[in-house]
Amino acid sequence: MPQQFSITSAAACVCFMTLSGLAESGPSNPALVAAFDLCTDIPQDVETARSILRGNGWQSATDAAQSALFNAFTVFQFKSDDLDFTFSNAGFMAVSVLGNSALGRDQVGMRAEADTLAVLGVPEGRPYCILTGSDALLETLLKDQSFIERTSVTSDVVTQVTGVVRNQVTATVGKIESRKLAEAIAASEIPEDDATEIMRILNPVTIHFVSSEVEK
């Protein structure tokens, strides 16, 4: 799902330093730590994944997987010069992945307070996670000393950083500048009701986790 980006190492360094400043704030959130642990070592069956998450404060939610996918497609395929396409494409792709793809019906979608998690593709043997929510998601990732940045790109609205965590898992972060996004939407021709709903669904941070073995 995430697209790969490459820019000069100097620019990448500046971008990553901006994100890294978040890593020093506040204690770890146990629910997010559990989700992070699961997404970097996804169980081989869905019920085990659900049990682990429920034991750490996550609750099943019928719209969670679609919401997580909407966030992911928005942030990883963001077009600042075509916001209407960005959001309509994200909505279409989120529905398509869940309803018209090779995924079966038994997919994991859960919430813990302001954060949303989708664990997809487990029964199909190609598992991946999408974790979306507050800046605390980014803090949790950056506190893991195994995280190594590979590529980075930034714009006025979206910053993306791709790296490897725990040796075998690719983690791609998308961070939205919510104020700048709201300004861009307000200046667009998107209807006010749609704009309100988009801002309600979109989160500041989305992380896509996939094992390097699955990517091959």
Coordinates of C-alpha atoms in Angstrom, one line a residue:
M1 CA 0.0 0.0 0.0
P2 CA 2.6 2.7 0.9
Q3 CA 4.5 4.1 -2.0
Q4 CA 8.3 4.3 -1.7
F5 CA 9.9 7.7 -1.8
S6 CA 13.5 8.9 -2.0
I7 CA 15.0 12.3 -1.4
T8 CA 18.4 13.6 -0.5
S9 CA 19.8 12.3 2.8
A10 CA 20.1 15.8 4.2
A11 CA 16.4 16.5 3.6
A12 CA 15.5 13.1 5.0
C13 CA 17.5 13.8 8.1
V14 CA 15.7 17.1 8.7
C15 CA 12.3 15.4 8.2
F16 CA 13.1 12.5 10.6
M17 CA 14.5 14.8 13.3
T18 CA 11.1 16.7 13.2
L19 CA 9.3 13.4 13.9
S20 CA 11.8 12.2 16.4
G21 CA 11.1 15.1 18.8
L22 CA 7.8 13.4 19.7
A23 CA 9.6 10.3 21.0
E24 CA 10.6 12.0 24.3
S25 CA 7.1 12.9 25.6
G26 CA 5.0 10.9 28.0
P27 CA 4.9 7.3 29.2
S28 CA 4.1 4.5 26.8
N29 CA 0.4 3.6 26.3
P30 CA 0.0 -0.2 27.1
A31 CA -2.7 -0.7 24.4
L32 CA -0.4 0.8 21.8
V33 CA 2.6 -1.2 23.0
A34 CA 0.5 -4.3 22.7
A35 CA -0.6 -3.4 19.2
F36 CA 2.9 -2.5 18.2
D37 CA 4.2 -5.9 19.5
L38 CA 1.5 -7.7 17.6
C39 CA 2.0 -5.8 14.4
T40 CA 5.7 -6.7 14.4
D41 CA 5.0 -10.3 15.1
I42 CA 1.5 -11.1 13.8
P43 CA 0.0 -14.4 15.1
Q44 CA -1.0 -17.1 12.6
D45 CA -4.6 -17.1 13.5
V46 CA -7.2 -14.3 13.9
E47 CA -8.7 -15.3 17.2
T48 CA -5.2 -15.3 18.9
A49 CA -4.7 -11.8 17.5
R50 CA -8.1 -10.7 18.9
S51 CA -7.5 -12.3 22.3
I52 CA -4.2 -10.5 22.7
L53 CA -5.6 -7.2 21.7
R54 CA -8.8 -7.5 23.9
G55 CA -6.5 -8.4 26.9
N56 CA -4.8 -5.0 26.4
G57 CA -7.7 -2.7 26.1
W58 CA -8.8 -3.0 22.4
Q59 CA -12.5 -3.6 21.5
S60 CA -13.9 -4.9 18.2
A61 CA -15.6 -2.2 16.1
T62 CA -17.4 -2.9 12.8
D63 CA -16.2 0.2 11.0
A64 CA -12.6 0.1 12.3
A65 CA -10.9 -1.8 9.5
Q66 CA -12.5 0.5 6.8
S67 CA -11.6 3.6 8.8
A68 CA -8.0 2.4 9.1
L69 CA -7.8 1.7 5.4
F70 CA -9.3 5.1 4.6
N71 CA -6.6 6.8 6.6
A72 CA -3.9 4.7 5.0
F73 CA -4.9 5.4 1.4
T74 CA -5.3 9.1 2.2
V75 CA -1.9 9.6 3.7
F76 CA 0.1 7.3 1.5
Q77 CA -1.5 8.4 -1.8
F78 CA -2.0 12.1 -0.9
K79 CA -2.3 14.5 -3.8
S80 CA -2.2 18.1 -2.5
D81 CA -3.3 19.4 -5.9
D82 CA -6.3 17.1 -6.1
L83 CA -8.0 16.7 -2.7
D84 CA -11.2 15.5 -4.2
F85 CA -9.4 12.6 -5.9
T86 CA -7.4 11.9 -2.7
F87 CA -10.5 11.4 -0.6
S88 CA -12.8 9.7 -3.1
N89 CA -10.0 7.3 -4.0
A90 CA -9.3 6.5 -0.4
G91 CA -13.0 5.8 0.2
F92 CA -13.3 3.6 -2.9
M93 CA -10.1 1.7 -2.1
A94 CA -11.0 1.1 1.5
V95 CA -14.3 -0.5 0.5
S96 CA -12.7 -2.4 -2.3
V97 CA -10.0 -4.0 -0.2
L98 CA -12.5 -5.3 2.3
G99 CA -15.3 -6.2 -0.1
N100 CA -13.9 -7.0 -3.5
S101 CA -10.4 -8.3 -2.9
A102 CA -8.8 -11.6 -2.0
L103 CA -9.5 -10.9 1.7
G104 CA -12.1 -13.1 3.4
R105 CA -14.7 -11.9 5.9
D106 CA -12.7 -12.7 9.0
Q107 CA -10.5 -9.6 9.3
V108 CA -9.6 -7.8 12.6
G109 CA -10.8 -4.2 13.2
M110 CA -10.5 -2.8 16.7
R111 CA -10.4 0.5 18.7
A112 CA -8.8 1.6 21.9
E113 CA -9.8 5.2 22.8
A114 CA -8.8 7.4 19.9
D115 CA -6.7 4.8 18.1
T116 CA -7.8 2.3 15.4
L117 CA -6.2 -0.9 14.3
A118 CA -6.8 -3.2 11.4
V119 CA -5.0 -6.6 11.2
L120 CA -5.6 -7.9 7.7
G121 CA -4.7 -10.9 5.6
V122 CA -4.0 -13.4 8.5
P123 CA -6.2 -16.2 7.2
E124 CA -4.9 -15.6 3.7
G125 CA -1.2 -16.0 4.8
R126 CA -0.2 -12.4 3.9
P127 CA -0.7 -10.5 7.1
Y128 CA -0.2 -6.8 7.6
C129 CA -1.4 -4.1 10.1
I130 CA -2.6 -0.5 9.8
L131 CA -2.5 1.4 13.1
T132 CA -4.0 4.9 13.0
G133 CA -4.7 7.5 15.6
S134 CA -2.8 10.1 17.8
D135 CA 0.8 11.2 17.9
A136 CA 1.3 8.6 20.6
L137 CA 1.5 6.0 17.8
L138 CA 4.6 7.7 16.4
E139 CA 6.1 8.1 19.9
T140 CA 5.7 4.3 20.4
L141 CA 7.5 3.6 17.2
L142 CA 10.3 6.0 17.7
K143 CA 11.0 4.7 21.3
D144 CA 11.8 1.3 19.8
Q145 CA 15.6 1.5 19.4
S146 CA 15.5 -1.1 16.6
F147 CA 13.7 1.3 14.2
I148 CA 16.0 2.3 11.3
E149 CA 14.8 5.0 8.9
R150 CA 15.2 4.2 5.2
T151 CA 13.4 6.9 3.2
S152 CA 11.6 10.1 4.0
V153 CA 9.6 12.8 2.3
T154 CA 7.7 15.8 3.5
S155 CA 5.2 18.3 2.1
D156 CA 3.1 21.1 3.7
V157 CA 0.4 18.6 4.7
V158 CA 1.9 15.1 4.9
T159 CA 5.2 13.7 6.2
Q160 CA 6.1 10.1 5.4
V161 CA 8.9 8.1 6.8
T162 CA 9.7 4.5 5.9
G163 CA 12.0 2.3 8.0
V164 CA 12.7 -1.2 9.3
V165 CA 11.8 -2.2 12.9
R166 CA 12.8 -5.4 14.7
N167 CA 14.9 -6.4 11.7
Q168 CA 12.2 -7.9 9.5
V169 CA 9.2 -5.5 9.6
T170 CA 8.8 -2.5 7.3
A171 CA 7.0 0.4 9.1
T172 CA 5.8 3.3 7.0
V173 CA 4.6 6.3 8.9
G174 CA 2.3 9.0 7.5
K175 CA 1.8 12.1 9.6
I176 CA -0.8 14.7 8.7
E177 CA -0.5 18.3 9.8
S178 CA -4.2 18.6 10.7
R179 CA -4.3 22.4 10.7
K180 CA -2.8 22.7 7.3
L181 CA -5.1 19.9 6.0
A182 CA -8.1 21.8 7.3
E183 CA -7.0 25.0 5.6
A184 CA -6.4 23.1 2.3
I185 CA -9.9 21.5 2.5
A186 CA -11.5 24.9 3.3
A187 CA -9.9 26.4 0.2
S188 CA -11.1 23.5 -2.0
E189 CA -14.5 22.9 -3.5
I190 CA -15.2 19.9 -1.2
P191 CA -18.8 20.4 0.3
E192 CA -18.8 21.5 4.0
D193 CA -20.6 18.3 5.2
D194 CA -18.0 16.1 3.4
A195 CA -15.2 18.2 4.8
T196 CA -16.5 17.8 8.3
E197 CA -16.8 14.0 7.9
I198 CA -13.3 13.7 6.4
M199 CA -11.7 15.7 9.3
R200 CA -13.6 13.5 11.8
I201 CA -12.3 10.3 10.3
L202 CA -8.7 11.3 9.5
N203 CA -6.1 10.9 12.3
P204 CA -2.7 12.7 12.7
V205 CA -0.7 9.5 12.4
T206 CA -1.0 6.3 10.5
I207 CA 1.5 3.4 10.4
H208 CA 1.5 0.5 8.0
F209 CA 3.4 -2.6 9.2
V210 CA 4.3 -5.5 6.9
S211 CA 6.8 -8.2 7.3
S212 CA 9.7 -8.2 4.9
E213 CA 8.9 -11.8 4.1
V214 CA 5.3 -10.9 3.1
E215 CA 6.6 -8.1 0.9
K216 CA 8.7 -10.5 -1.2

